[in-house]
């Protein structure tokens, strides 16, 4: 299993795909800050006031500051807001009268309330690079974000059709695990036919 924080050269000669001479069958892409530029400000928008307001509106946190403290503490441990809030409530860090947290609530909120106008469609060069890959290569999107939200991002970027529902995986699909836990990757690989880990490449924005 290769983890790439930058774009390697993929050789597609002879009808297959190789990286540094190794045969590749599966390319797995993180979404946020990988398929779009972190400089867009969209991640700061999502992980800032938007998630804090969700916690106040839905779960009765007394202030944006209180919500931020809990979310940031648990996000630092799990790198996924979807799992961070689940564990935070289990640990008794939600207001005592808060309804039970479910990741679909966060997914719906982000899909409906975020400003997707901050995002711009990806360059034609990136899409053409995907389209030029041989049909022996499987494209997969795997995000720690919740599913409905991740789909909305890919649709905004004009890339959803390259992955589709069957090759889009979100934190909903792997809970109680999430990236970078081994069990999360095992669930994804099992769902796409158990390709050899040695033939897979993961593209990420960080080496967490």
Short mmCIF file of C-alpha atoms in Angstrom, two decimals:
data_model
loop_
_atom_site.label_atom_id
_atom_site.label_comp_id
_atom_site.label_asym_id
_atom_site.label_seq_id
_atom_site.Cartn_x
_atom_site.Cartn_y
_atom_site.Cartn_z
CA UNK A 1 0.00 0.00 0.00
CA UNK A 2 1.56 3.30 -1.09
CA UNK A 3 0.65 6.61 0.56
CA UNK A 4 1.28 9.68 -1.57
CA UNK A 5 1.17 13.27 -0.28
CA UNK A 6 2.21 14.53 -3.71
CA UNK A 7 1.43 13.49 -7.24
CA UNK A 8 3.73 10.72 -8.57
CA UNK A 9 4.24 9.96 -12.23
CA UNK A 10 1.90 7.18 -13.33
CA UNK A 11 3.17 5.26 -16.33
CA UNK A 12 0.34 3.96 -18.53
CA UNK A 13 2.37 2.36 -21.29
CA UNK A 14 1.46 -1.13 -22.49
CA UNK A 15 -2.18 -0.88 -21.40
CA UNK A 16 -1.53 -0.98 -17.64
CA UNK A 17 -0.45 1.42 -14.92
CA UNK A 18 2.78 1.42 -12.95
CA UNK A 19 4.47 3.71 -10.44
CA UNK A 20 8.23 3.32 -10.07
CA UNK A 21 7.93 0.02 -11.92
CA UNK A 22 5.26 -1.45 -9.63
CA UNK A 23 1.92 -2.53 -11.15
CA UNK A 24 -1.01 -0.45 -9.91
CA UNK A 25 -4.67 -1.52 -9.99
CA UNK A 26 -6.34 0.90 -7.57
CA UNK A 27 -6.00 4.64 -6.93
CA UNK A 28 -7.65 5.81 -3.72
CA UNK A 29 -8.15 9.56 -3.30
CA UNK A 30 -8.86 11.54 -0.20
CA UNK A 31 -11.25 14.38 -1.08
CA UNK A 32 -10.89 17.44 1.17
CA UNK A 33 -7.69 19.37 0.47
CA UNK A 34 -6.59 16.66 -1.98
CA UNK A 35 -8.97 17.03 -4.91
CA UNK A 36 -9.25 20.76 -4.32
CA UNK A 37 -6.84 23.42 -3.08
CA UNK A 38 -6.74 24.04 0.68
CA UNK A 39 -6.14 27.67 -0.27
CA UNK A 40 -9.78 27.93 -1.36
CA UNK A 41 -10.77 28.43 2.28
CA UNK A 42 -13.48 25.77 2.09
CA UNK A 43 -11.95 23.56 4.78
CA UNK A 44 -11.60 26.48 7.17
CA UNK A 45 -15.25 27.34 6.48
CA UNK A 46 -16.41 23.76 7.13
CA UNK A 47 -14.33 23.10 10.23
CA UNK A 48 -14.83 26.54 11.73
CA UNK A 49 -18.09 28.35 12.26
CA UNK A 50 -20.16 25.84 10.29
CA UNK A 51 -19.54 22.81 12.50
CA UNK A 52 -19.68 24.90 15.65
CA UNK A 53 -23.08 26.28 14.66
CA UNK A 54 -24.28 22.76 13.96
CA UNK A 55 -23.31 21.70 17.48
CA UNK A 56 -25.10 24.67 19.00
CA UNK A 57 -28.25 24.29 16.89
CA UNK A 58 -28.60 20.53 17.03
CA UNK A 59 -27.07 19.50 20.36
CA UNK A 60 -27.51 22.58 22.54
CA UNK A 61 -23.92 23.59 23.16
CA UNK A 62 -24.05 26.87 25.08
CA UNK A 63 -21.78 28.79 22.71
CA UNK A 64 -19.68 28.52 19.57
CA UNK A 65 -16.60 28.65 21.77
CA UNK A 66 -17.74 25.66 23.86
CA UNK A 67 -18.52 23.70 20.70
CA UNK A 68 -15.13 24.55 19.19
CA UNK A 69 -13.26 23.38 22.29
CA UNK A 70 -14.88 19.94 22.25
CA UNK A 71 -14.76 19.45 18.48
CA UNK A 72 -11.11 20.51 18.15
CA UNK A 73 -9.99 18.35 21.08
CA UNK A 74 -11.50 15.19 19.63
CA UNK A 75 -10.68 16.01 16.02
CA UNK A 76 -7.00 16.16 16.98
CA UNK A 77 -7.31 12.52 18.10
CA UNK A 78 -9.38 11.10 15.25
CA UNK A 79 -8.95 13.41 12.22
CA UNK A 80 -12.66 13.01 11.45
CA UNK A 81 -15.39 15.27 12.80
CA UNK A 82 -17.92 12.47 12.23
CA UNK A 83 -16.10 10.15 14.63
CA UNK A 84 -14.88 12.94 16.93
CA UNK A 85 -18.42 13.97 17.88
CA UNK A 86 -19.50 10.35 18.34
CA UNK A 87 -16.73 9.69 20.85
CA UNK A 88 -17.15 13.09 22.53
CA UNK A 89 -20.78 12.29 23.34
CA UNK A 90 -19.83 8.82 24.58
CA UNK A 91 -17.31 10.51 26.88
CA UNK A 92 -19.99 12.78 28.34
CA UNK A 93 -18.77 15.98 26.67
CA UNK A 94 -22.13 16.91 25.13
CA UNK A 95 -24.80 18.86 27.05
CA UNK A 96 -26.71 16.37 29.23
CA UNK A 97 -30.04 16.88 27.42
CA UNK A 98 -28.57 16.65 23.90
CA UNK A 99 -30.21 14.19 21.49
CA UNK A 100 -28.17 11.18 20.42
CA UNK A 101 -25.56 12.11 17.83
CA UNK A 102 -25.74 10.35 14.48
CA UNK A 103 -23.31 11.08 11.68
CA UNK A 104 -26.13 11.53 9.15
CA UNK A 105 -27.20 14.70 11.00
CA UNK A 106 -23.77 16.21 10.37
CA UNK A 107 -23.82 14.97 6.79
CA UNK A 108 -27.20 16.58 6.11
CA UNK A 109 -26.16 19.85 7.77
CA UNK A 110 -22.92 20.18 5.83
CA UNK A 111 -24.54 19.13 2.55
CA UNK A 112 -27.28 21.74 2.94
CA UNK A 113 -25.69 24.61 4.86
CA UNK A 114 -22.11 24.98 3.62
CA UNK A 115 -21.22 27.55 0.98
CA UNK A 116 -20.18 25.39 -1.96
CA UNK A 117 -19.65 28.51 -4.01
CA UNK A 118 -16.25 28.74 -2.30
CA UNK A 119 -15.20 25.67 -4.27
CA UNK A 120 -14.37 25.91 -7.94
CA UNK A 121 -14.48 23.08 -10.44
CA UNK A 122 -11.23 21.24 -10.91
CA UNK A 123 -9.04 21.93 -13.90
CA UNK A 124 -9.70 20.12 -17.15
CA UNK A 125 -6.17 18.73 -16.92
CA UNK A 126 -6.99 16.80 -13.73
CA UNK A 127 -10.20 15.36 -15.12
CA UNK A 128 -8.47 14.41 -18.37
CA UNK A 129 -5.73 12.69 -16.37
CA UNK A 130 -8.36 10.54 -14.68
CA UNK A 131 -10.14 9.81 -17.94
CA UNK A 132 -6.90 8.76 -19.63
CA UNK A 133 -6.17 6.04 -17.09
CA UNK A 134 -6.49 2.50 -18.47
CA UNK A 135 -9.66 0.62 -17.60
CA UNK A 136 -7.57 -1.77 -15.53
CA UNK A 137 -7.29 0.97 -12.88
CA UNK A 138 -10.08 1.45 -10.32
CA UNK A 139 -10.67 4.97 -8.98
CA UNK A 140 -11.88 5.22 -5.38
CA UNK A 141 -12.77 8.24 -3.21
CA UNK A 142 -12.27 7.66 0.53
CA UNK A 143 -12.92 10.54 2.92
CA UNK A 144 -13.21 10.99 6.66
CA UNK A 145 -16.11 13.30 5.91
CA UNK A 146 -19.73 12.07 6.04
CA UNK A 147 -21.15 10.56 2.87
CA UNK A 148 -23.83 13.02 1.73
CA UNK A 149 -21.41 15.88 2.22
CA UNK A 150 -18.58 14.14 0.35
CA UNK A 151 -20.89 13.43 -2.57
CA UNK A 152 -21.89 17.11 -2.68
CA UNK A 153 -18.22 18.13 -2.81
CA UNK A 154 -17.46 15.72 -5.67
CA UNK A 155 -20.52 16.91 -7.57
CA UNK A 156 -19.44 20.53 -7.12
CA UNK A 157 -15.96 19.68 -8.40
CA UNK A 158 -17.44 17.87 -11.40
CA UNK A 159 -15.81 14.57 -10.44
CA UNK A 160 -18.58 12.47 -8.91
CA UNK A 161 -19.29 10.53 -12.11
CA UNK A 162 -15.70 9.26 -12.15
CA UNK A 163 -16.26 7.50 -8.82
CA UNK A 164 -20.01 6.93 -8.49
CA UNK A 165 -21.87 5.64 -5.44
CA UNK A 166 -20.11 2.26 -5.42
CA UNK A 167 -16.60 3.69 -5.24
CA UNK A 168 -17.28 6.54 -2.83
CA UNK A 169 -16.50 5.73 0.80
CA UNK A 170 -17.04 8.05 3.75
CA UNK A 171 -16.73 7.86 7.50
CA UNK A 172 -20.33 6.54 7.64
CA UNK A 173 -19.18 3.44 5.77
CA UNK A 174 -16.33 2.52 8.12
CA UNK A 175 -17.44 3.60 11.61
CA UNK A 176 -16.55 2.93 14.37
CA UNK A 177 -13.25 3.27 12.51
CA UNK A 178 -11.89 6.04 10.31
CA UNK A 179 -8.68 6.88 8.48
CA UNK A 180 -5.87 6.20 9.21
CA UNK A 181 -6.99 3.09 11.14
CA UNK A 182 -6.19 -0.22 9.47
CA UNK A 183 -9.75 -1.50 9.93
CA UNK A 184 -11.15 1.39 7.91
CA UNK A 185 -8.96 0.54 4.92
CA UNK A 186 -9.80 -3.15 5.24
CA UNK A 187 -13.51 -2.34 4.93
CA UNK A 188 -12.93 -0.26 1.80
CA UNK A 189 -10.68 -2.84 0.14
CA UNK A 190 -13.17 -5.62 0.92
CA UNK A 191 -15.96 -3.59 -0.69
CA UNK A 192 -14.03 -3.20 -3.95
CA UNK A 193 -13.01 -6.82 -4.32
CA UNK A 194 -9.94 -7.08 -2.07
CA UNK A 195 -7.22 -5.87 -4.43
CA UNK A 196 -3.70 -6.60 -3.27
CA UNK A 197 -2.59 -3.77 -0.97
CA UNK A 198 0.70 -3.71 -2.87
CA UNK A 199 -1.20 -2.67 -6.00
CA UNK A 200 -3.01 0.26 -4.32
CA UNK A 201 -1.98 3.89 -4.01
CA UNK A 202 -3.58 6.31 -1.52
CA UNK A 203 -3.42 10.04 -2.28
CA UNK A 204 -3.66 12.22 0.84
CA UNK A 205 -3.05 15.83 1.79
CA UNK A 206 -1.20 14.84 4.97
CA UNK A 207 0.78 11.92 6.39
CA UNK A 208 -1.46 11.50 9.46
#
